[in-house]
Amino acid sequence: MDRIAEHPILGNSPEGKMVTFTFDGKELSGYEGEPIAVALRVNGVMVHRYTAKRHEPRGVFCAIGRCTDCVMIVDGVPNVRTCITPLKAGMKVETQYGVTGKEGAL
Amino acid sequence: MKIEHKELIVVGAGPAGLSAAIEAAKSGVKAIVFDENSKPGGQLFKQIHKFFGSKEHKAKIRGFKIGQDLLQEAEKLGVEVVLNATVVGLYPEKEIIVKIGGEVIHYKADAVLIATGASENMVNFRGWTLPGVIGAGAAQTMMNLHHIKPGNRVFMLGTGNVGLVVSSQLLQAGCEVVALADAAPKIGGYGVHASKVARTGVPFYLSHTIKEVEGEDHVTGVTIAQVDEHFQFIPGTEKHFAVDTICVAVGLSPMAQLLKMDGIVMDDTKGRTVPKCDRTGATSIPGIYAAGDVAGIEEASSAMIEGRMSGSAIAAYLGYLSSDSSEHRVDTLENSLSSLRQGMFAPENRGKKIETTEEGIAISQNLLKAGFVTDDEITRFPGFRKEMKVHPVLECTQNIPCNPCQSACAKGCISIGEHMTSLPISVDGSTCVNCGMCVASCSGQAIFLVAEETRAGFGEVTIPYEFLPLPAEGDGGFALGRDGKKLCETTITRVRTSKAYDGTALVTMEVPTEYIDKARFYKKIG
Amino acid sequence: MLDIQKKLKEIGPFVPEEDDDLLVCRCEEVTKGEIRKALHQGITTVEELRRFLRCGMGLCQGQTCGMITRRIVAKELKIPMGAIEPATARVPMRPIEMEIAGNEKK
């Protein structure tokens, strides 16, 4: 999804510092400090994880840290709520399969 | 384990929590506010529209500006606001456990105010877990805090004020809103909010809900269908939309779990659990208060007054204010609160079928079903008036507590009178000077300046416009009706922006006189 | 206290519905059908449902599905929504790592 360059009420969007991070090994970029989920969405990433039982895709749902649907593995830590976790340079973000592991775990 | 002592702990730095802390601090109470988010203000910073009410309720000021003002006031009074501080527990002895960073801290307070707000309700339909299905709040967060489009083509489920306001905001962010639907037979939110959306050409489907959302690993489409009075799908009524995003706005529920775990007496009506409180938010445990949406879902404007009432009562409870002074202050605030709780959308009117306005005028049925007042219906309302020269036409047809338009006009062209829910009257014989202040002051964007004839066969309509790109003088395009359908070709004759208009541009378009009472929106060619 | 035998007789046997496979609890992936079936097996409260099926026991702690679950219980057991106790509220009110929960400030 696109960033809103200019908004009729909010004006020009603040420009942050562009940093790079990896998503499943692929290098992507986003503004430092914005939620990881926002940077991912701008890069077209909609699926954050696959569920344990039904192996269904999930992504951002509430965007305020309540629903926990957007959790991913961030720097090796699973169940990180990406919608409220600020992006840092060099972060390693991975799709979460089930409650922890890798794709093969399901 | 160490327990830190505080005078007043407020949980939640939204409109209610901040207002309470400010009010208490004014009397000398030392207040600390915890909020789990990284930014204060609760939902205020996502509210980019102008608020309703009267001057004392901060009417015609945009929500995020109110948020900035509250924060400034809190800071000036020495209120400590701690962010990224998650309250994970509350005990009857007013002990509070807060997670800050990598540790948990125990606090004990003399008084506690819970202002945790509300969470969004959800409905489950086929495909509701697919990425691309989001809460309306999520859309607001993405657009207004993080400056990204939630989607390109969006379908909105729910026509309460949240659904209507977020739809407007999506349009402002440059997204396409393909339709709104609601299982209820009529639009739940303010008619003026619906009309803002309808005049851009977005259709409403009442008595319709989502049957199925399609997509492999993200949303690619949605099928809705009509429901009967028992909310069962009627076969053969399916409609399909190709969309990438579904927004769900089906109401809010108070987040009262902290109060519940504390053992406070709760009231459970219609499945909404709220604490039993007196008018100041005092709960069944002395010294523990609740204010804002957690004590019952209302508007941010009400939450701010409720917060002030609690803050004053807390100051008295802690001995910083005499009970007489506090009572007096609470009385004044309560009057202000009652004035917001009037009109067709007042809490006591929820679920009631209202057929006529306070003035005895039949409500526009089309407004409730399609989001706009028809050309025939509009003429029966007191805001409609015909005159050759420029004059305001006030398309405000429901009794809502709001009156900034009256004071916006220095020439007496607009009259609401004493009762703030009365429909505004476009005053006969008054002289409009075309200053445009009424257009910009109307939070519902329901005021238009109309001149029947400015040259032979043509007149001008001035509309409020909060979209980009802004048209320029001389631009051609189409004039759209209240239903968002093309009426005729038009030329833009004037575009006004001003600090006094606070972000609302005034766009004047020239249309043949026969369309003067119909043209209410502008669309550029192409 | 609800007379379970009497209630079970009143509501009759479990009759499958077309949308029984719809998820209610997104976190623990519990369906409407599983919840309805449990109610016909003698479960009468949200609290029991949580223990029996784990619905509302996942990462988000029932933030999203709480109301939907109550609505299903009300409809199935033919009791008003207001008469159905929501799940017990207890510490921690938000997801918190055990490591942090145990790390009290000295």
XYZ file of C-alpha atoms in Angstrom:
738
model
C 0.000 0.000 0.000
C 1.112 3.550 -0.658
C 2.274 6.147 1.767
C 0.105 9.262 1.824
C 2.445 11.945 0.500
C 0.169 14.897 1.156
C -3.015 14.948 3.208
C -5.715 17.646 2.960
C -5.865 18.028 6.760
C -2.633 16.583 8.097
C -0.433 18.201 5.446
C 2.825 16.651 4.309
C 3.693 13.392 5.990
C 6.741 13.669 8.232
C 9.800 12.164 6.609
C 11.702 9.857 8.848
C 15.085 8.257 8.466
C 14.993 5.454 5.909
C 16.542 2.249 7.237
C 16.842 -1.269 5.880
C 15.656 -4.483 7.498
C 15.099 -8.022 6.310
C 11.836 -9.866 5.839
C 12.370 -13.612 5.433
C 15.883 -12.828 4.251
C 14.801 -10.232 1.686
C 16.107 -6.710 2.206
C 13.351 -4.075 2.569
C 13.306 -0.483 3.766
C 11.085 1.636 5.980
C 11.160 4.641 8.279
C 12.963 4.140 11.540
C 10.537 4.145 14.457
C 7.370 3.428 12.492
C 5.646 0.168 13.389
C 7.182 -2.853 11.644
C 3.710 -3.672 10.295
C 3.493 -0.268 8.574
C 6.863 -0.734 6.861
C 5.794 -4.216 5.742
C 2.469 -2.994 4.342
C 4.211 -0.274 2.333
C 6.375 -3.046 0.883
C 3.266 -5.034 -0.012
C 3.649 -7.683 2.703
C 0.165 -8.672 3.896
C 0.787 -12.097 5.459
C 2.542 -11.973 8.827
C 2.035 -15.505 9.993
C 0.319 -18.839 9.396
C -1.826 -20.288 12.193
C -1.010 -23.457 14.096
C -4.173 -25.487 13.525
C -5.624 -24.491 10.189
C -2.401 -23.095 8.696
C -4.282 -19.983 7.592
C -2.631 -16.667 6.730
C -3.036 -13.737 9.101
C -1.999 -10.100 9.002
C -2.789 -6.755 10.585
C -6.280 -6.689 12.091
C -6.547 -4.143 14.943
C -3.266 -2.232 14.450
C -3.149 -1.202 18.114
C -1.639 -4.242 19.794
C -4.872 -5.825 21.001
C -5.687 -8.703 18.707
C -2.151 -10.165 18.364
C -2.912 -11.328 14.831
C 0.105 -9.518 13.371
C 2.737 -11.279 15.485
C 5.969 -12.358 13.797
C 9.436 -13.509 14.699
C 11.560 -10.404 15.204
C 15.266 -10.827 15.819
C 14.604 -14.414 16.771
C 11.817 -13.629 19.268
C 8.387 -15.066 18.353
C 4.972 -13.507 19.103
C 6.161 -9.920 18.629
C 3.234 -7.585 17.905
C 4.522 -5.880 14.763
C 1.791 -3.214 14.733
C 3.187 -1.577 17.868
C 6.865 -2.519 17.670
C 9.030 0.269 16.204
C 11.243 -0.552 13.235
C 14.987 -0.419 13.798
C 17.806 -0.592 11.278
C 18.997 -4.114 10.591
C 15.995 -5.868 12.166
C 15.448 -9.460 11.144
C 11.719 -9.988 10.605
C 10.397 -13.452 9.800
C 7.014 -14.964 9.002
C 5.767 -16.921 11.993
C 4.461 -20.453 11.512
C 2.289 -21.673 14.372
C 3.380 -20.400 17.731
C 7.098 -20.403 17.138
C 9.102 -22.231 14.543
C 9.779 -22.321 10.908
C 7.655 -23.344 7.958
C 8.387 -27.021 8.526
C 6.895 -26.861 12.027
C 3.373 -26.939 10.662
C 9.448 -5.855 46.512
C 9.080 -2.112 46.618
C 5.735 -0.327 46.377
C 5.786 3.238 45.094
C 3.193 5.599 46.485
C 1.245 8.065 44.335
C -1.631 10.442 45.074
C -3.646 9.902 41.921
C -3.023 7.248 39.327
C -4.905 7.594 36.066
C -4.979 4.629 33.703
C -5.304 5.826 30.114
C -4.065 9.096 28.593
C -7.062 9.618 26.324
C -9.564 12.493 26.502
C -11.145 11.314 29.787
C -7.925 10.412 31.596
C -6.066 13.582 30.619
C -9.049 15.794 31.467
C -9.379 14.190 34.899
C -5.677 14.557 35.651
C -5.793 18.215 34.553
C -8.850 19.006 36.648
C -7.408 17.303 39.746
C -4.002 18.905 39.249
C -5.650 22.344 39.129
C -6.560 21.843 42.785
C -3.064 20.673 43.646
C -3.374 16.904 43.289
C -0.210 15.213 42.041
C -1.366 13.033 39.175
C 0.448 10.376 37.189
C -1.072 8.952 34.008
C -0.086 5.567 32.596
C -0.755 4.660 28.991
C 0.221 1.492 27.185
C 0.668 3.286 23.875
C 3.788 5.037 22.661
C 1.813 8.240 22.072
C -0.680 9.937 24.406
C -4.140 11.216 23.479
C -6.016 7.944 23.058
C -8.114 8.133 19.916
C -8.010 11.952 19.721
C -4.993 12.006 17.413
C -6.831 9.828 14.916
C -9.794 12.229 14.818
C -9.084 14.653 12.020
C -12.636 15.945 11.659
C -14.124 18.943 13.432
C -16.058 18.119 16.599
C -19.730 18.789 17.221
C -21.197 20.631 20.196
C -21.011 24.238 21.259
C -18.034 26.429 22.062
C -17.672 25.026 25.599
C -17.411 21.530 24.088
C -14.622 22.619 21.751
C -16.951 22.395 18.768
C -15.532 22.951 15.272
C -12.032 22.146 16.550
C -10.434 19.031 15.087
C -9.819 16.113 17.436
C -6.033 16.035 17.110
C -5.839 19.745 17.945
C -7.899 19.107 21.092
C -5.419 16.352 21.928
C -2.462 18.736 21.549
C -4.189 21.326 23.762
C -4.932 18.751 26.475
C -1.336 17.553 26.509
C -0.038 21.100 26.788
C -2.403 21.867 29.646
C -1.409 18.661 31.438
C 2.260 19.467 31.071
C 1.793 23.003 32.355
C 0.081 21.678 35.466
C 2.819 19.165 36.172
C 0.815 16.058 35.302
C 3.233 13.199 34.718
C 2.347 11.120 31.634
C 4.177 7.801 31.405
C 3.961 6.112 28.011
C 4.638 2.487 27.047
C 3.398 1.726 30.552
C 0.972 -1.192 30.531
C -1.246 -1.612 33.574
C -1.595 -5.364 33.993
C -3.444 -5.480 37.290
C -5.550 -3.533 39.782
C -6.402 -4.624 43.320
C -9.084 -3.295 45.705
C -6.505 -1.700 48.015
C -5.697 0.564 45.028
C -2.561 -1.315 44.248
C -1.623 -1.193 40.596
C 0.868 -3.310 38.694
C 2.471 -1.630 35.714
C 4.779 -3.113 33.127
C 7.373 -0.553 32.098
C 10.201 -1.728 29.891
C 11.500 -5.064 31.090
C 10.114 -4.946 34.619
C 6.884 -4.734 36.569
C 6.419 -1.978 39.124
C 3.945 -1.984 42.009
C 2.236 1.297 42.845
C -0.228 2.201 45.520
C -2.425 5.258 45.135
C -4.770 7.297 47.304
C -7.131 7.552 44.370
C -7.372 5.749 41.038
C -9.157 6.746 37.860
C -9.736 4.114 35.215
C -10.083 5.673 31.767
C -9.146 2.740 29.568
C -11.642 3.541 26.840
C -13.232 0.968 24.590
C -12.343 -1.805 22.209
C -13.884 -2.510 18.848
C -16.621 -5.085 18.454
C -16.265 -7.639 15.712
C -18.535 -9.856 13.679
C -17.416 -13.123 12.203
C -18.202 -13.824 8.581
C -16.638 -16.205 6.107
C -13.138 -14.915 5.443
C -12.942 -12.545 8.408
C -9.459 -13.734 9.342
C -7.975 -13.034 5.914
C -5.255 -10.354 5.798
C -6.932 -7.205 4.473
C -9.915 -7.470 6.816
C -9.258 -4.820 9.453
C -11.045 -2.913 12.183
C -12.093 0.643 11.350
C -9.782 1.770 14.141
C -6.893 0.042 12.394
C -7.659 2.041 9.252
C -7.640 5.287 11.248
C -4.377 4.329 12.901
C -2.703 3.584 9.580
C -3.951 6.729 7.805
C -3.859 9.373 10.478
C -0.956 8.283 12.671
C 1.315 6.409 10.295
C 0.396 8.149 7.035
C -0.202 5.082 4.888
C -3.260 4.060 2.928
C -4.930 1.058 4.583
C -5.941 -0.130 1.125
C -6.743 1.106 -2.344
C -10.305 -0.151 -2.698
C -12.126 -0.408 0.603
C -15.486 -1.838 1.647
C -16.924 -0.536 4.932
C -19.172 -2.654 7.149
C -21.100 -0.478 9.597
C -22.829 2.899 9.282
C -22.537 4.173 12.838
C -20.540 7.346 13.331
C -17.274 5.389 13.317
C -18.069 3.734 9.986
C -19.168 7.044 8.452
C -16.283 9.124 9.790
C -13.654 6.543 8.836
C -15.171 6.309 5.343
C -14.742 10.082 4.968
C -11.188 9.810 6.227
C -10.440 7.013 3.753
C -11.642 9.261 0.934
C -9.462 12.079 2.277
C -6.462 9.749 2.344
C -7.011 9.048 -1.343
C -8.554 5.579 -1.010
C -11.584 4.498 -2.964
C -14.538 3.518 -0.784
C -16.653 1.202 -2.919
C -19.659 0.909 -0.592
C -20.920 0.904 2.978
C -23.243 -1.742 4.336
C -25.132 -2.284 7.565
C -27.264 -5.181 8.743
C -29.588 -2.633 10.347
C -32.368 -1.169 8.178
C -31.177 2.419 8.667
C -27.951 4.379 8.934
C -26.861 4.486 12.555
C -24.683 7.617 12.630
C -25.323 11.313 12.025
C -27.030 12.070 8.727
C -24.544 14.837 7.983
C -21.631 12.383 8.243
C -23.446 10.039 5.845
C -24.159 12.864 3.404
C -20.472 13.805 3.220
C -19.781 10.283 1.964
C -22.888 9.902 -0.221
C -22.269 13.091 -2.197
C -18.931 11.754 -3.393
C -20.850 8.900 -5.016
C -20.389 6.088 -2.482
C -23.461 3.823 -2.277
C -25.038 2.616 0.997
C -26.521 -0.861 1.390
C -28.805 -1.035 4.402
C -30.192 -4.371 5.641
C -27.127 -5.904 4.015
C -24.145 -7.638 5.489
C -21.068 -9.554 4.426
C -21.680 -13.063 3.212
C -18.167 -13.930 2.240
C -14.758 -12.351 1.798
C -12.633 -13.869 -0.948
C -8.926 -14.204 -1.438
C -6.112 -16.743 -1.165
C -3.741 -15.019 1.221
C -5.245 -11.530 1.192
C -8.584 -9.964 0.369
C -9.518 -9.726 -3.305
C -13.276 -9.305 -3.082
C -16.409 -9.363 -0.987
C -19.945 -10.614 -1.481
C -22.722 -8.992 0.494
C -26.388 -9.923 0.604
C -29.608 -8.526 1.962
C -30.890 -9.800 5.311
C -34.455 -10.120 6.565
C -35.727 -8.798 9.908
C -34.189 -11.840 11.650
C -30.828 -11.036 10.021
C -31.028 -14.112 7.775
C -29.660 -13.807 4.240
C -32.242 -13.478 1.480
C -31.158 -15.716 -1.436
C -30.651 -13.991 -4.759
C -29.785 -10.591 -3.278
C -26.001 -11.017 -3.461
C -23.784 -8.174 -4.657
C -20.077 -8.507 -5.350
C -17.297 -5.922 -5.051
C -13.659 -6.258 -6.034
C -11.786 -4.771 -3.069
C -8.450 -5.235 -1.311
C -9.602 -4.099 2.126
C -12.626 -4.674 4.355
C -13.140 -2.305 7.259
C -15.305 -3.443 10.151
C -17.034 -0.747 12.236
C -19.730 -2.497 14.225
C -19.583 -0.706 17.528
C -17.436 -0.465 20.622
C -17.386 -2.149 24.012
C -16.066 -0.632 27.226
C -12.696 -2.064 28.305
C -13.729 -2.549 31.894
C -11.724 -5.692 32.745
C -9.456 -3.817 35.176
C -12.472 -2.641 37.156
C -14.003 -6.078 37.045
C -10.887 -7.783 38.387
C -10.819 -5.199 41.134
C -14.156 -6.487 42.387
C -16.072 -3.329 41.567
C -19.834 -3.721 41.194
C -20.606 -3.883 37.504
C -23.742 -3.205 35.548
C -24.447 -5.472 32.647
C -27.024 -4.176 30.242
C -27.315 -5.624 26.763
C -24.078 -7.477 27.246
C -22.039 -4.330 27.774
C -20.213 -4.513 31.064
C -19.760 -1.119 32.712
C -19.038 -0.158 36.317
C -21.882 1.110 38.493
C -20.943 4.749 39.092
C -22.414 7.976 40.420
C -22.332 11.094 38.262
C -18.664 11.743 39.093
C -17.633 8.233 38.104
C -17.187 7.098 41.730
C -17.441 3.291 41.743
C -18.454 0.922 44.527
C -14.944 1.132 46.007
C -14.212 4.533 47.598
C -11.399 6.313 45.802
C -11.705 4.356 42.572
C -13.323 6.225 39.706
C -14.153 5.534 36.061
C -14.620 8.057 33.242
C -15.026 8.079 29.483
C -15.949 5.154 27.241
C -15.063 2.590 29.929
C -18.078 3.878 31.881
C -20.361 3.855 28.824
C -19.701 4.470 25.139
C -20.136 8.095 24.072
C -18.251 10.773 22.162
C -14.813 12.155 23.039
C -16.497 15.470 23.882
C -18.518 13.754 26.622
C -15.477 11.813 27.811
C -13.604 15.073 28.405
C -16.390 16.480 30.585
C -16.788 13.194 32.458
C -13.048 13.249 33.107
C -13.284 16.780 34.487
C -16.162 15.751 36.778
C -14.157 12.809 38.117
C -11.071 14.996 38.511
C -12.982 17.510 40.596
C -14.532 14.798 42.768
C -11.126 13.193 43.263
C -9.655 16.531 44.370
C -12.394 16.702 47.011
C -11.905 13.046 47.988
C -8.206 13.715 48.560
C -8.934 16.857 50.547
C -7.622 19.401 48.052
C -11.025 20.908 47.393
C -13.986 21.464 49.700
C -16.894 19.205 48.902
C -19.046 22.310 48.331
C -16.689 23.714 45.699
C -16.421 20.333 44.059
C -20.203 19.854 44.024
C -20.622 23.273 42.480
C -18.024 22.559 39.795
C -19.552 19.153 39.065
C -23.017 20.765 38.727
C -21.678 23.169 36.110
C -19.932 20.385 34.220
C -23.008 18.192 34.401
C -25.072 20.915 32.738
C -22.572 21.048 29.932
C -22.653 17.247 29.649
C -26.456 17.142 29.595
C -26.495 19.586 26.704
C -24.399 17.077 24.715
C -26.746 14.252 25.606
C -29.742 15.781 23.859
C -31.367 15.308 20.516
C -32.163 12.367 18.316
C -28.940 10.520 19.065
C -29.129 11.002 22.848
C -28.393 7.874 24.903
C -32.071 7.559 25.883
C -33.127 7.539 22.238
C -30.900 4.632 21.243
C -32.900 2.077 19.316
C -35.986 4.295 19.189
C -37.718 5.003 15.929
C -37.941 8.759 15.476
C -40.224 9.962 12.698
C -40.223 13.726 13.144
C -37.821 16.419 14.291
C -38.341 18.469 17.455
C -39.912 21.049 15.136
C -42.431 18.474 13.924
C -40.917 18.081 10.458
C -40.893 14.590 8.956
C -37.364 13.119 8.984
C -35.836 12.429 5.589
C -36.269 8.685 5.104
C -33.846 8.722 2.220
C -31.160 10.096 4.518
C -31.573 7.041 6.743
C -31.481 4.605 3.827
C -29.171 6.116 1.226
C -27.246 8.742 3.172
C -28.629 11.853 1.507
C -31.697 14.061 1.655
C -33.522 14.087 -1.691
C -34.058 17.277 -3.695
C -37.759 17.161 -2.795
C -37.238 16.485 0.914
C -34.695 19.247 1.541
C -37.165 22.072 0.864
C -39.211 21.291 3.997
C -36.352 22.043 6.393
C -35.791 25.526 7.892
C -32.196 25.712 6.640
C -33.459 25.774 3.050
C -34.299 29.150 1.576
C -34.488 30.586 -1.912
C -32.991 33.957 -2.772
C -31.359 35.449 -5.850
C -28.424 36.837 -3.904
C -25.888 34.716 -2.067
C -27.259 33.134 1.140
C -26.530 30.100 3.324
C -28.432 26.855 2.787
C -28.171 24.703 5.899
C -28.724 21.036 5.115
C -28.850 20.000 8.755
C -32.013 17.945 9.146
C -31.607 15.993 12.383
C -31.664 17.366 15.930
C -28.065 17.041 17.086
C -26.363 19.054 19.852
C -24.305 21.421 17.742
C -24.437 25.174 17.159
C -21.181 26.749 15.882
C -22.879 27.927 12.664
C -25.043 30.359 14.599
C -22.111 32.249 16.084
C -20.043 31.880 12.906
C -22.353 34.332 11.160
C -21.873 37.887 12.352
C -24.753 39.054 10.162
C -27.503 37.042 11.815
C -28.231 34.931 8.738
C -28.299 31.746 10.811
C -30.447 31.115 13.835
C -30.582 28.115 16.138
C -31.826 29.818 19.252
C -31.398 28.790 22.857
C -31.895 25.091 22.339
C -28.726 23.757 20.762
C -30.369 20.738 19.139
C -32.824 22.863 17.168
C -32.454 22.789 13.410
C -30.627 25.847 12.079
C -32.785 28.391 10.283
C -31.613 30.336 7.274
C -33.048 33.711 8.304
C -35.324 35.486 5.823
C -34.330 39.033 4.951
C -30.836 38.781 6.410
C -27.851 39.944 4.414
C -25.140 37.390 3.729
C -21.724 38.935 3.033
C -20.325 35.696 1.588
C -17.581 35.443 4.233
C -17.798 31.656 4.218
C -17.321 31.264 7.956
C -20.520 29.252 8.335
C -19.432 26.771 5.668
C -16.089 26.198 7.396
C -17.555 26.103 10.903
C -20.019 23.307 10.185
C -18.529 20.075 11.525
C -21.019 18.175 9.426
C -20.041 20.011 6.216
C -23.728 20.619 5.668
C -23.696 24.351 4.879
C -23.575 25.686 1.329
C -23.575 29.234 0.048
C -25.998 29.546 -2.801
C -26.607 32.408 -5.210
C -29.525 31.643 -7.507
C -28.448 33.882 -10.331
C -25.095 35.564 -10.783
C -25.503 36.016 -14.542
C -28.344 35.199 -16.881
C -29.262 31.554 -16.419
C -26.400 30.734 -14.060
C -25.838 30.810 -10.327
C -23.114 29.768 -7.913
C -22.821 27.138 -5.205
C -20.026 27.207 -2.646
C -19.186 23.858 -1.056
C -16.875 22.790 1.775
C -14.001 20.761 0.328
C -11.459 18.729 2.281
C -9.798 16.720 -0.447
C -6.659 16.889 -2.536
C -5.902 18.013 -5.136
C -7.729 21.245 -4.552
C -9.423 22.531 -7.719
C -8.234 25.844 -9.157
C -10.201 28.770 -10.535
C -11.214 28.073 -14.084
C -11.110 24.298 -13.716
C -13.873 22.470 -15.487
C -15.627 19.381 -14.256
C -18.951 18.051 -13.136
C -21.306 19.215 -10.455
C -22.616 16.228 -8.501
C -25.928 15.981 -6.698
C -26.427 14.968 -3.072
C -26.526 11.394 -4.375
C -23.052 11.781 -5.915
C -24.404 11.459 -9.463
C -23.319 13.787 -12.263
C -25.749 16.650 -12.769
C -24.118 18.981 -15.256
C -20.834 20.479 -16.354
C -19.461 23.220 -14.184
C -16.609 25.703 -13.917
C -14.831 26.600 -10.694
C -15.124 30.339 -10.155
C -13.421 30.735 -6.802
C -11.344 28.687 -4.368
C -10.832 30.034 -0.866
C -8.514 28.785 1.837
C -7.825 30.608 5.064
C -6.436 29.954 8.500
C -9.859 30.865 9.853
C -11.390 28.026 7.818
C -9.071 25.538 9.576
C -8.320 23.165 6.718
C -11.708 23.336 5.026
C -11.437 24.881 1.576
C -14.401 26.712 0.073
C -14.911 25.848 -3.566
C -17.372 27.886 -5.621
C -18.761 26.417 -8.801
C -20.999 27.929 -11.420
C -24.017 25.884 -12.481
C -27.149 26.573 -14.527
C -29.808 28.049 -12.206
C -31.996 24.940 -12.605
C -29.322 22.919 -10.741
C -28.664 25.456 -8.017
C -30.622 23.540 -5.361
C -29.186 20.206 -6.417
C -25.429 20.654 -6.991
C -23.540 19.827 -3.796
C -20.186 18.349 -4.846
C -17.551 18.770 -7.505
C -15.674 16.257 -9.539
C -12.858 17.061 -11.908
C -13.036 15.582 -15.381
C -10.889 12.504 -15.813
C -27.398 -21.475 39.223
C -28.684 -22.951 35.981
C -30.309 -26.405 36.156
C -28.203 -28.022 33.438
C -30.409 -31.085 32.823
C -33.492 -28.916 32.514
C -31.672 -26.489 30.192
C -30.392 -29.305 27.973
C -33.910 -30.637 27.605
C -35.211 -27.162 26.817
C -32.673 -26.426 24.065
C -32.938 -29.860 22.475
C -30.232 -31.742 20.593
C -27.350 -30.148 18.695
C -28.418 -29.401 15.139
C -25.550 -28.647 12.730
C -25.671 -25.236 11.048
C -24.248 -24.163 7.730
C -21.698 -21.789 9.283
C -20.488 -24.059 12.102
C -16.979 -24.025 10.634
C -16.680 -20.234 11.075
C -13.887 -19.266 13.430
C -14.907 -17.456 16.589
C -11.635 -17.398 18.522
C -8.983 -16.261 16.067
C -6.037 -17.046 18.357
C -6.873 -20.589 19.387
C -8.871 -21.287 16.220
C -12.074 -22.445 17.843
C -15.190 -22.620 15.655
C -18.788 -21.693 16.199
C -19.746 -25.352 15.818
C -17.323 -26.480 18.531
C -18.749 -23.888 20.903
C -22.352 -24.798 20.088
C -21.614 -28.488 20.505
C -20.017 -27.874 23.902
C -23.103 -25.985 25.026
C -25.205 -29.020 24.118
C -22.855 -31.166 26.169
C -23.742 -29.287 29.328
C -21.380 -26.338 29.355
C -23.202 -23.172 30.355
C -20.661 -20.419 31.008
C -17.963 -18.554 29.110
C -15.481 -19.555 31.798
C -16.162 -23.278 31.278
C -15.936 -22.824 27.506
C -12.499 -21.308 27.918
C -11.260 -24.256 29.924
C -12.913 -26.856 27.728
C -12.112 -25.462 24.276
C -9.423 -22.824 25.013
C -11.481 -20.178 23.147
C -10.480 -16.786 24.505
C -7.342 -18.247 26.071
C -4.871 -17.337 23.346
C -2.458 -14.445 23.052
C -5.161 -11.769 22.909
C -7.059 -13.210 25.890
C -10.485 -12.983 24.305
C -10.295 -9.286 23.389
C -11.777 -9.957 19.968
C -14.062 -12.955 20.450
C -15.447 -12.308 23.943
C -18.611 -10.610 22.736
C -19.144 -13.017 19.838
C -18.854 -15.973 22.227
C -21.341 -14.457 24.662
C -23.766 -13.878 21.814
C -23.535 -17.528 20.765
C -24.053 -18.719 24.346
C -27.073 -16.440 24.735
C -28.674 -17.604 21.511
C -27.976 -21.299 22.013
C -29.024 -21.457 25.665
C -31.915 -19.041 25.131
C -30.854 -16.680 27.901
C -30.445 -12.911 27.685
C -26.981 -11.592 26.803
C -26.825 -9.585 30.035
C -27.229 -12.754 32.100
C -24.038 -14.258 30.718
C -20.973 -13.484 32.804
C -17.987 -12.450 30.731
C -14.764 -14.328 31.372
C -13.007 -13.715 34.679
C -10.638 -10.752 34.536
C -7.311 -11.421 36.165
C -3.650 -10.418 36.105
C -2.065 -10.016 33.638
C -4.559 -7.902 31.703
C -2.251 -7.739 28.693
C 0.153 -10.212 27.131
C 3.405 -10.095 29.073
C 6.502 -12.273 28.921
C 6.904 -14.515 31.992
C 10.437 -13.198 32.246
C 9.078 -9.657 32.742
C 6.129 -10.698 34.924
C 8.644 -12.175 37.327
C 11.003 -9.226 37.190
C 9.632 -6.980 39.929
C 11.328 -3.657 40.508
C 13.504 -3.877 43.579
